[in-house]
Amino acid sequence: MNILSLLVLYGASDVWGIKHFIVQSAASFLGIIVMLILAYIDYDALISKMTVPIFVLSIVLMAAVLVFGVDNGMGNKNWLWIPGLPFSIQPSEFVKITFIITFSRHIDRVKENINHIKNVLMLALHGGIIMGLVLLTGDLGSTLVFATIMAVMLYCGGLSLWYFAGAFALIAILSPFLWSNMKLYQQERIIFGFSPELDPQDVGYQPLLSRAAISAGGMFGAGLFGGSVFTTLPQKESDFIFAVLCEKLGFVGGAVYIILMSVLVIRLIILARHARKDYGALICMGICTLFVAQTLENIGMCLAMLPVVGITLPFCSYGGSSMLAVYIYLGFVMSISSHNKKYYFEREKA
């Protein structure tokens, strides 16, 4: 999947320059190194001692974005410039893994009595703090990803379905209030997201052009250096990279990405079933959910079937933060896998 990204970015270098290819290559190389380092470290020895500091770090990062963050030009204040560095970072990409780690530990600590109302409220507060901070930056897409991760991890942790039913009912009741407090551009993305034909010159422009680029690719694509529809597509190198991939490499290229992602997701589920620690299994399921949610949403908006909410395609979209982050996710997964044999494949209770 990473190779597909590099191929597409290099193939389109005549359109947006060679810088994207160089930055993506550097981020990929650094990510692989970080992944291998994390794979060597015992995740349990690290996380069991650092859960609280990791949670505090999550809050500090998102608070820093709210105070010092830079607007991305689309209403989202989710980039942070670090003094002395020639580039900015997107902290929410890294907070995803810190949230998964701390939330899995929280569930693990209360798993014997997870359905007690006190424990449910504390888990809701845990997730609500992080999601609230992310939502305040204007990043609705990431907020939805966090909510999906939280829901799946709670389900895997044994939370009663009655709580999920209650949550859906509460959301339905509060939906008018939530809608009225959304920004206009967020409301328009939802309204026209499912029917972009209703506003083809504004909100529907990106997804309709993206769908046209995908259609232009046909079965085998226009070639690595071919294609023309994508050249006028806004955010083509990041949020709509799947459209560029399909125009250049066709249905076959898009199918290869989906197949590879499906294999990764299946492997994560299998690893979760054999994880030594319960919270190790929850980490695997959280990362699995992250990949599934972002992939489905990104491809859905590229096909003009889902609202455009600014979600990157894992291992493919351009961006140093997103590329480095996905390798950090895999680093923890590899650590969980490599340390499974320590207790003869038996799941620990603590």
mmCIF file with all atom_site columns, C-alpha atoms in Angstrom, residues 134-319:
data_model
loop_
_atom_site.group_PDB
_atom_site.id
_atom_site.type_symbol
_atom_site.label_atom_id
_atom_site.label_alt_id
_atom_site.label_comp_id
_atom_site.label_asym_id
_atom_site.label_entity_id
_atom_site.label_seq_id
_atom_site.pdbx_PDB_ins_code
_atom_site.Cartn_x
_atom_site.Cartn_y
_atom_site.Cartn_z
_atom_site.occupancy
_atom_site.B_iso_or_equiv
_atom_site.pdbx_formal_charge
_atom_site.auth_seq_id
_atom_site.auth_comp_id
_atom_site.auth_asym_id
_atom_site.auth_atom_id
_atom_site.pdbx_PDB_model_num
ATOM 1   C CA . VAL A 1 134 ? -10.652 17.028  18.552  1.00 0.00 ? 134 VAL A CA 1
ATOM 2   C CA . LEU A 1 135 ? -14.108 18.347  17.682  1.00 0.00 ? 135 LEU A CA 1
ATOM 3   C CA . LEU A 1 136 ? -13.173 21.821  18.949  1.00 0.00 ? 136 LEU A CA 1
ATOM 4   C CA . THR A 1 137 ? -10.444 21.947  16.290  1.00 0.00 ? 137 THR A CA 1
ATOM 5   C CA . GLY A 1 138 ? -13.198 21.577  13.673  1.00 0.00 ? 138 GLY A CA 1
ATOM 6   C CA . ASP A 1 139 ? -12.027 18.125  12.581  1.00 0.00 ? 139 ASP A CA 1
ATOM 7   C CA . LEU A 1 140 ? -15.380 16.342  12.312  1.00 0.00 ? 140 LEU A CA 1
ATOM 8   C CA . GLY A 1 141 ? -13.908 13.440  10.329  1.00 0.00 ? 141 GLY A CA 1
ATOM 9   C CA . SER A 1 142 ? -11.373 12.498  12.998  1.00 0.00 ? 142 SER A CA 1
ATOM 10  C CA . THR A 1 143 ? -14.017 12.899  15.695  1.00 0.00 ? 143 THR A CA 1
ATOM 11  C CA . LEU A 1 144 ? -16.195 10.321  13.946  1.00 0.00 ? 144 LEU A CA 1
ATOM 12  C CA . VAL A 1 145 ? -13.217 7.976   13.690  1.00 0.00 ? 145 VAL A CA 1
ATOM 13  C CA . PHE A 1 146 ? -12.556 8.322   17.432  1.00 0.00 ? 146 PHE A CA 1
ATOM 14  C CA . ALA A 1 147 ? -16.223 7.633   18.168  1.00 0.00 ? 147 ALA A CA 1
ATOM 15  C CA . THR A 1 148 ? -16.169 4.496   16.014  1.00 0.00 ? 148 THR A CA 1
ATOM 16  C CA . ILE A 1 149 ? -12.994 3.234   17.664  1.00 0.00 ? 149 ILE A CA 1
ATOM 17  C CA . MET A 1 150 ? -14.460 3.857   21.106  1.00 0.00 ? 150 MET A CA 1
ATOM 18  C CA . ALA A 1 151 ? -17.705 2.017   20.268  1.00 0.00 ? 151 ALA A CA 1
ATOM 19  C CA . VAL A 1 152 ? -15.964 -1.065  18.857  1.00 0.00 ? 152 VAL A CA 1
ATOM 20  C CA . MET A 1 153 ? -13.494 -1.285  21.739  1.00 0.00 ? 153 MET A CA 1
ATOM 21  C CA . LEU A 1 154 ? -16.334 -1.043  24.277  1.00 0.00 ? 154 LEU A CA 1
ATOM 22  C CA . TYR A 1 155 ? -18.248 -3.769  22.446  1.00 0.00 ? 155 TYR A CA 1
ATOM 23  C CA . CYS A 1 156 ? -15.165 -6.014  22.388  1.00 0.00 ? 156 CYS A CA 1
ATOM 24  C CA . GLY A 1 157 ? -14.605 -5.218  26.060  1.00 0.00 ? 157 GLY A CA 1
ATOM 25  C CA . GLY A 1 158 ? -18.020 -6.646  26.961  1.00 0.00 ? 158 GLY A CA 1
ATOM 26  C CA . LEU A 1 159 ? -20.219 -3.558  27.323  1.00 0.00 ? 159 LEU A CA 1
ATOM 27  C CA . SER A 1 160 ? -23.919 -4.425  27.293  1.00 0.00 ? 160 SER A CA 1
ATOM 28  C CA . LEU A 1 161 ? -25.839 -3.727  24.086  1.00 0.00 ? 161 LEU A CA 1
ATOM 29  C CA . TRP A 1 162 ? -28.406 -1.848  26.169  1.00 0.00 ? 162 TRP A CA 1
ATOM 30  C CA . TYR A 1 163 ? -25.855 0.935   26.655  1.00 0.00 ? 163 TYR A CA 1
ATOM 31  C CA . PHE A 1 164 ? -25.362 1.166   22.907  1.00 0.00 ? 164 PHE A CA 1
ATOM 32  C CA . ALA A 1 165 ? -29.118 1.367   22.425  1.00 0.00 ? 165 ALA A CA 1
ATOM 33  C CA . GLY A 1 166 ? -29.268 4.137   25.017  1.00 0.00 ? 166 GLY A CA 1
ATOM 34  C CA . ALA A 1 167 ? -26.434 6.006   23.339  1.00 0.00 ? 167 ALA A CA 1
ATOM 35  C CA . PHE A 1 168 ? -28.157 5.883   19.952  1.00 0.00 ? 168 PHE A CA 1
ATOM 36  C CA . ALA A 1 169 ? -31.383 7.127   21.521  1.00 0.00 ? 169 ALA A CA 1
ATOM 37  C CA . LEU A 1 170 ? -29.522 9.996   23.220  1.00 0.00 ? 170 LEU A CA 1
ATOM 38  C CA . ILE A 1 171 ? -27.836 10.962  19.955  1.00 0.00 ? 171 ILE A CA 1
ATOM 39  C CA . ALA A 1 172 ? -31.222 10.987  18.223  1.00 0.00 ? 172 ALA A CA 1
ATOM 40  C CA . ILE A 1 173 ? -32.634 13.267  20.912  1.00 0.00 ? 173 ILE A CA 1
ATOM 41  C CA . LEU A 1 174 ? -29.656 15.630  20.845  1.00 0.00 ? 174 LEU A CA 1
ATOM 42  C CA . SER A 1 175 ? -29.267 15.642  17.049  1.00 0.00 ? 175 SER A CA 1
ATOM 43  C CA . PRO A 1 176 ? -31.218 18.919  16.564  1.00 0.00 ? 176 PRO A CA 1
ATOM 44  C CA . PHE A 1 177 ? -28.970 20.686  19.095  1.00 0.00 ? 177 PHE A CA 1
ATOM 45  C CA . LEU A 1 178 ? -25.806 19.178  17.578  1.00 0.00 ? 178 LEU A CA 1
ATOM 46  C CA . TRP A 1 179 ? -26.919 20.185  14.090  1.00 0.00 ? 179 TRP A CA 1
ATOM 47  C CA . SER A 1 180 ? -27.636 23.771  15.070  1.00 0.00 ? 180 SER A CA 1
ATOM 48  C CA . ASN A 1 181 ? -24.153 24.107  16.577  1.00 0.00 ? 181 ASN A CA 1
ATOM 49  C CA . MET A 1 182 ? -22.324 22.825  13.503  1.00 0.00 ? 182 MET A CA 1
ATOM 50  C CA . LYS A 1 183 ? -20.601 25.302  11.225  1.00 0.00 ? 183 LYS A CA 1
ATOM 51  C CA . LEU A 1 184 ? -22.306 26.022  7.920   1.00 0.00 ? 184 LEU A CA 1
ATOM 52  C CA . TYR A 1 185 ? -19.657 24.250  5.857   1.00 0.00 ? 185 TYR A CA 1
ATOM 53  C CA . GLN A 1 186 ? -20.017 21.147  8.038   1.00 0.00 ? 186 GLN A CA 1
ATOM 54  C CA . GLN A 1 187 ? -23.785 21.126  7.538   1.00 0.00 ? 187 GLN A CA 1
ATOM 55  C CA . GLU A 1 188 ? -23.377 21.555  3.782   1.00 0.00 ? 188 GLU A CA 1
ATOM 56  C CA . ARG A 1 189 ? -20.914 18.674  3.620   1.00 0.00 ? 189 ARG A CA 1
ATOM 57  C CA . ILE A 1 190 ? -23.482 16.415  5.239   1.00 0.00 ? 190 ILE A CA 1
ATOM 58  C CA . ILE A 1 191 ? -26.484 17.661  3.258   1.00 0.00 ? 191 ILE A CA 1
ATOM 59  C CA . PHE A 1 192 ? -24.774 17.475  -0.121  1.00 0.00 ? 192 PHE A CA 1
ATOM 60  C CA . GLY A 1 193 ? -22.392 14.678  0.849   1.00 0.00 ? 193 GLY A CA 1
ATOM 61  C CA . PHE A 1 194 ? -24.915 11.972  0.019   1.00 0.00 ? 194 PHE A CA 1
ATOM 62  C CA . SER A 1 195 ? -26.235 13.843  -3.042  1.00 0.00 ? 195 SER A CA 1
ATOM 63  C CA . PRO A 1 196 ? -23.378 15.928  -4.470  1.00 0.00 ? 196 PRO A CA 1
ATOM 64  C CA . GLU A 1 197 ? -25.327 16.398  -7.713  1.00 0.00 ? 197 GLU A CA 1
ATOM 65  C CA . LEU A 1 198 ? -27.501 18.920  -5.848  1.00 0.00 ? 198 LEU A CA 1
ATOM 66  C CA . ASP A 1 199 ? -24.537 21.317  -5.512  1.00 0.00 ? 199 ASP A CA 1
ATOM 67  C CA . PRO A 1 200 ? -22.099 20.409  -8.317  1.00 0.00 ? 200 PRO A CA 1
ATOM 68  C CA . GLN A 1 201 ? -20.329 23.778  -8.381  1.00 0.00 ? 201 GLN A CA 1
ATOM 69  C CA . ASP A 1 202 ? -19.480 24.020  -4.693  1.00 0.00 ? 202 ASP A CA 1
ATOM 70  C CA . VAL A 1 203 ? -19.733 21.284  -2.043  1.00 0.00 ? 203 VAL A CA 1
ATOM 71  C CA . GLY A 1 204 ? -20.356 18.553  -4.606  1.00 0.00 ? 204 GLY A CA 1
ATOM 72  C CA . TYR A 1 205 ? -17.510 19.632  -6.880  1.00 0.00 ? 205 TYR A CA 1
ATOM 73  C CA . GLN A 1 206 ? -14.746 17.554  -5.270  1.00 0.00 ? 206 GLN A CA 1
ATOM 74  C CA . PRO A 1 207 ? -16.573 14.217  -4.935  1.00 0.00 ? 207 PRO A CA 1
ATOM 75  C CA . LEU A 1 208 ? -18.092 14.477  -8.435  1.00 0.00 ? 208 LEU A CA 1
ATOM 76  C CA . LEU A 1 209 ? -14.718 15.257  -9.992  1.00 0.00 ? 209 LEU A CA 1
ATOM 77  C CA . SER A 1 210 ? -13.168 12.464  -7.943  1.00 0.00 ? 210 SER A CA 1
ATOM 78  C CA . ARG A 1 211 ? -15.757 9.991   -9.222  1.00 0.00 ? 211 ARG A CA 1
ATOM 79  C CA . ALA A 1 212 ? -15.079 11.169  -12.771 1.00 0.00 ? 212 ALA A CA 1
ATOM 80  C CA . ALA A 1 213 ? -11.351 10.525  -12.303 1.00 0.00 ? 213 ALA A CA 1
ATOM 81  C CA . ILE A 1 214 ? -12.035 7.018   -11.016 1.00 0.00 ? 214 ILE A CA 1
ATOM 82  C CA . SER A 1 215 ? -14.312 6.318   -14.011 1.00 0.00 ? 215 SER A CA 1
ATOM 83  C CA . ALA A 1 216 ? -11.694 7.687   -16.426 1.00 0.00 ? 216 ALA A CA 1
ATOM 84  C CA . GLY A 1 217 ? -9.202  5.096   -15.181 1.00 0.00 ? 217 GLY A CA 1
ATOM 85  C CA . GLY A 1 218 ? -11.249 2.171   -16.463 1.00 0.00 ? 218 GLY A CA 1
ATOM 86  C CA . MET A 1 219 ? -9.949  -1.307  -15.820 1.00 0.00 ? 219 MET A CA 1
ATOM 87  C CA . PHE A 1 220 ? -6.199  -0.770  -16.146 1.00 0.00 ? 220 PHE A CA 1
ATOM 88  C CA . GLY A 1 221 ? -5.831  3.008   -15.857 1.00 0.00 ? 221 GLY A CA 1
ATOM 89  C CA . ALA A 1 222 ? -4.171  5.684   -17.958 1.00 0.00 ? 222 ALA A CA 1
ATOM 90  C CA . GLY A 1 223 ? -0.687  4.673   -16.849 1.00 0.00 ? 223 GLY A CA 1
ATOM 91  C CA . LEU A 1 224 ? 1.664   5.845   -14.139 1.00 0.00 ? 224 LEU A CA 1
ATOM 92  C CA . PHE A 1 225 ? 2.350   9.150   -15.910 1.00 0.00 ? 225 PHE A CA 1
ATOM 93  C CA . GLY A 1 226 ? -1.072  9.404   -17.565 1.00 0.00 ? 226 GLY A CA 1
ATOM 94  C CA . GLY A 1 227 ? -4.444  10.786  -16.576 1.00 0.00 ? 227 GLY A CA 1
ATOM 95  C CA . SER A 1 228 ? -5.760  14.322  -16.709 1.00 0.00 ? 228 SER A CA 1
ATOM 96  C CA . VAL A 1 229 ? -9.011  14.515  -14.749 1.00 0.00 ? 229 VAL A CA 1
ATOM 97  C CA . PHE A 1 230 ? -7.229  14.406  -11.387 1.00 0.00 ? 230 PHE A CA 1
ATOM 98  C CA . THR A 1 231 ? -5.089  17.449  -12.205 1.00 0.00 ? 231 THR A CA 1
ATOM 99  C CA . THR A 1 232 ? -7.943  19.837  -11.381 1.00 0.00 ? 232 THR A CA 1
ATOM 100 C CA . LEU A 1 233 ? -9.104  17.918  -8.291  1.00 0.00 ? 233 LEU A CA 1
ATOM 101 C CA . PRO A 1 234 ? -8.550  19.839  -4.997  1.00 0.00 ? 234 PRO A CA 1
ATOM 102 C CA . GLN A 1 235 ? -6.719  17.914  -2.254  1.00 0.00 ? 235 GLN A CA 1
ATOM 103 C CA . LYS A 1 236 ? -5.840  15.251  -4.829  1.00 0.00 ? 236 LYS A CA 1
ATOM 104 C CA . GLU A 1 237 ? -2.605  14.285  -3.101  1.00 0.00 ? 237 GLU A CA 1
ATOM 105 C CA . SER A 1 238 ? -4.174  13.706  0.328   1.00 0.00 ? 238 SER A CA 1
ATOM 106 C CA . ASP A 1 239 ? -7.914  13.220  0.858   1.00 0.00 ? 239 ASP A CA 1
ATOM 107 C CA . PHE A 1 240 ? -8.572  12.180  -2.765  1.00 0.00 ? 240 PHE A CA 1
ATOM 108 C CA . ILE A 1 241 ? -5.455  10.144  -3.487  1.00 0.00 ? 241 ILE A CA 1
ATOM 109 C CA . PHE A 1 242 ? -7.640  7.084   -4.164  1.00 0.00 ? 242 PHE A CA 1
ATOM 110 C CA . ALA A 1 243 ? -9.126  8.863   -7.181  1.00 0.00 ? 243 ALA A CA 1
ATOM 111 C CA . VAL A 1 244 ? -5.626  9.563   -8.523  1.00 0.00 ? 244 VAL A CA 1
ATOM 112 C CA . LEU A 1 245 ? -4.644  5.957   -7.870  1.00 0.00 ? 245 LEU A CA 1
ATOM 113 C CA . CYS A 1 246 ? -7.651  4.650   -9.803  1.00 0.00 ? 246 CYS A CA 1
ATOM 114 C CA . GLU A 1 247 ? -7.221  7.027   -12.746 1.00 0.00 ? 247 GLU A CA 1
ATOM 115 C CA . LYS A 1 248 ? -3.577  6.060   -13.126 1.00 0.00 ? 248 LYS A CA 1
ATOM 116 C CA . LEU A 1 249 ? -3.758  2.340   -12.279 1.00 0.00 ? 249 LEU A CA 1
ATOM 117 C CA . GLY A 1 250 ? -7.419  1.674   -12.927 1.00 0.00 ? 250 GLY A CA 1
ATOM 118 C CA . PHE A 1 251 ? -9.813  -0.680  -11.206 1.00 0.00 ? 251 PHE A CA 1
ATOM 119 C CA . VAL A 1 252 ? -6.939  -3.127  -10.792 1.00 0.00 ? 252 VAL A CA 1
ATOM 120 C CA . GLY A 1 253 ? -4.868  -0.610  -8.802  1.00 0.00 ? 253 GLY A CA 1
ATOM 121 C CA . GLY A 1 254 ? -7.801  0.273   -6.556  1.00 0.00 ? 254 GLY A CA 1
ATOM 122 C CA . ALA A 1 255 ? -8.595  -3.419  -6.043  1.00 0.00 ? 255 ALA A CA 1
ATOM 123 C CA . VAL A 1 256 ? -4.992  -4.159  -5.071  1.00 0.00 ? 256 VAL A CA 1
ATOM 124 C CA . TYR A 1 257 ? -5.161  -1.528  -2.329  1.00 0.00 ? 257 TYR A CA 1
ATOM 125 C CA . ILE A 1 258 ? -8.489  -2.837  -1.010  1.00 0.00 ? 258 ILE A CA 1
ATOM 126 C CA . ILE A 1 259 ? -7.244  -6.444  -1.030  1.00 0.00 ? 259 ILE A CA 1
ATOM 127 C CA . LEU A 1 260 ? -4.039  -5.530  0.826   1.00 0.00 ? 260 LEU A CA 1
ATOM 128 C CA . MET A 1 261 ? -5.985  -3.532  3.416   1.00 0.00 ? 261 MET A CA 1
ATOM 129 C CA . SER A 1 262 ? -8.428  -6.429  3.843   1.00 0.00 ? 262 SER A CA 1
ATOM 130 C CA . VAL A 1 263 ? -5.551  -8.834  4.483   1.00 0.00 ? 263 VAL A CA 1
ATOM 131 C CA . LEU A 1 264 ? -4.111  -6.464  7.087   1.00 0.00 ? 264 LEU A CA 1
ATOM 132 C CA . VAL A 1 265 ? -7.491  -6.138  8.822   1.00 0.00 ? 265 VAL A CA 1
ATOM 133 C CA . ILE A 1 266 ? -7.949  -9.920  8.931   1.00 0.00 ? 266 ILE A CA 1
ATOM 134 C CA . ARG A 1 267 ? -4.445  -10.346 10.353  1.00 0.00 ? 267 ARG A CA 1
ATOM 135 C CA . LEU A 1 268 ? -5.226  -7.789  13.071  1.00 0.00 ? 268 LEU A CA 1
ATOM 136 C CA . ILE A 1 269 ? -8.397  -9.655  14.046  1.00 0.00 ? 269 ILE A CA 1
ATOM 137 C CA . ILE A 1 270 ? -6.503  -12.951 14.222  1.00 0.00 ? 270 ILE A CA 1
ATOM 138 C CA . LEU A 1 271 ? -3.780  -11.360 16.327  1.00 0.00 ? 271 LEU A CA 1
ATOM 139 C CA . ALA A 1 272 ? -6.404  -9.914  18.674  1.00 0.00 ? 272 ALA A CA 1
ATOM 140 C CA . ARG A 1 273 ? -7.780  -13.418 19.251  1.00 0.00 ? 273 ARG A CA 1
ATOM 141 C CA . HIS A 1 274 ? -4.331  -14.693 20.262  1.00 0.00 ? 274 HIS A CA 1
ATOM 142 C CA . ALA A 1 275 ? -3.003  -11.682 22.166  1.00 0.00 ? 275 ALA A CA 1
ATOM 143 C CA . ARG A 1 276 ? -1.294  -12.444 25.479  1.00 0.00 ? 276 ARG A CA 1
ATOM 144 C CA . LYS A 1 277 ? -3.027  -9.596  27.295  1.00 0.00 ? 277 LYS A CA 1
ATOM 145 C CA . ASP A 1 278 ? -6.677  -8.630  27.078  1.00 0.00 ? 278 ASP A CA 1
ATOM 146 C CA . TYR A 1 279 ? -5.775  -5.007  26.552  1.00 0.00 ? 279 TYR A CA 1
ATOM 147 C CA . GLY A 1 280 ? -3.313  -6.072  23.855  1.00 0.00 ? 280 GLY A CA 1
ATOM 148 C CA . ALA A 1 281 ? -6.264  -7.599  22.019  1.00 0.00 ? 281 ALA A CA 1
ATOM 149 C CA . LEU A 1 282 ? -8.208  -4.354  22.478  1.00 0.00 ? 282 LEU A CA 1
ATOM 150 C CA . ILE A 1 283 ? -5.313  -2.349  21.029  1.00 0.00 ? 283 ILE A CA 1
ATOM 151 C CA . CYS A 1 284 ? -5.336  -4.595  17.953  1.00 0.00 ? 284 CYS A CA 1
ATOM 152 C CA . MET A 1 285 ? -9.094  -4.151  17.551  1.00 0.00 ? 285 MET A CA 1
ATOM 153 C CA . GLY A 1 286 ? -8.821  -0.393  18.020  1.00 0.00 ? 286 GLY A CA 1
ATOM 154 C CA . ILE A 1 287 ? -6.184  -0.119  15.294  1.00 0.00 ? 287 ILE A CA 1
ATOM 155 C CA . CYS A 1 288 ? -8.187  -2.495  13.100  1.00 0.00 ? 288 CYS A CA 1
ATOM 156 C CA . THR A 1 289 ? -11.263 -0.284  13.523  1.00 0.00 ? 289 THR A CA 1
ATOM 157 C CA . LEU A 1 290 ? -9.217  2.814   12.713  1.00 0.00 ? 290 LEU A CA 1
ATOM 158 C CA . PHE A 1 291 ? -8.028  1.317   9.419   1.00 0.00 ? 291 PHE A CA 1
ATOM 159 C CA . VAL A 1 292 ? -11.498 0.091   8.452   1.00 0.00 ? 292 VAL A CA 1
ATOM 160 C CA . ALA A 1 293 ? -13.257 3.359   9.362   1.00 0.00 ? 293 ALA A CA 1
ATOM 161 C CA . GLN A 1 294 ? -10.784 5.602   7.538   1.00 0.00 ? 294 GLN A CA 1
ATOM 162 C CA . THR A 1 295 ? -10.598 3.363   4.472   1.00 0.00 ? 295 THR A CA 1
ATOM 163 C CA . LEU A 1 296 ? -14.374 3.071   4.085   1.00 0.00 ? 296 LEU A CA 1
ATOM 164 C CA . GLU A 1 297 ? -14.969 6.781   4.648   1.00 0.00 ? 297 GLU A CA 1
ATOM 165 C CA . ASN A 1 298 ? -12.158 7.892   2.322   1.00 0.00 ? 298 ASN A CA 1
ATOM 166 C CA . ILE A 1 299 ? -13.128 5.589   -0.531  1.00 0.00 ? 299 ILE A CA 1
ATOM 167 C CA . GLY A 1 300 ? -16.791 6.427   0.053   1.00 0.00 ? 300 GLY A CA 1
ATOM 168 C CA . MET A 1 301 ? -16.199 10.149  -0.333  1.00 0.00 ? 301 MET A CA 1
ATOM 169 C CA . CYS A 1 302 ? -13.951 9.560   -3.364  1.00 0.00 ? 302 CYS A CA 1
ATOM 170 C CA . LEU A 1 303 ? -16.863 7.677   -4.959  1.00 0.00 ? 303 LEU A CA 1
ATOM 171 C CA . ALA A 1 304 ? -19.255 10.553  -4.067  1.00 0.00 ? 304 ALA A CA 1
ATOM 172 C CA . MET A 1 305 ? -21.219 8.219   -1.792  1.00 0.00 ? 305 MET A CA 1
ATOM 173 C CA . LEU A 1 306 ? -20.309 9.706   1.614   1.00 0.00 ? 306 LEU A CA 1
ATOM 174 C CA . PRO A 1 307 ? -19.786 13.272  2.884   1.00 0.00 ? 307 PRO A CA 1
ATOM 175 C CA . VAL A 1 308 ? -16.330 14.794  2.472   1.00 0.00 ? 308 VAL A CA 1
ATOM 176 C CA . VAL A 1 309 ? -14.956 15.052  6.011   1.00 0.00 ? 309 VAL A CA 1
ATOM 177 C CA . GLY A 1 310 ? -11.211 15.231  5.408   1.00 0.00 ? 310 GLY A CA 1
ATOM 178 C CA . ILE A 1 311 ? -10.174 11.663  6.231   1.00 0.00 ? 311 ILE A CA 1
ATOM 179 C CA . THR A 1 312 ? -6.864  10.342  4.890   1.00 0.00 ? 312 THR A CA 1
ATOM 180 C CA . LEU A 1 313 ? -6.446  6.942   3.244   1.00 0.00 ? 313 LEU A CA 1
ATOM 181 C CA . PRO A 1 314 ? -4.089  4.820   5.434   1.00 0.00 ? 314 PRO A CA 1
ATOM 182 C CA . PHE A 1 315 ? -0.650  4.148   3.887   1.00 0.00 ? 315 PHE A CA 1
ATOM 183 C CA . CYS A 1 316 ? -1.620  6.065   0.759   1.00 0.00 ? 316 CYS A CA 1
ATOM 184 C CA . SER A 1 317 ? -2.536  9.722   1.373   1.00 0.00 ? 317 SER A CA 1
ATOM 185 C CA . TYR A 1 318 ? 0.276   12.237  1.251   1.00 0.00 ? 318 TYR A CA 1
ATOM 186 C CA . GLY A 1 319 ? 1.383   13.592  4.622   1.00 0.00 ? 319 GLY A CA 1
#
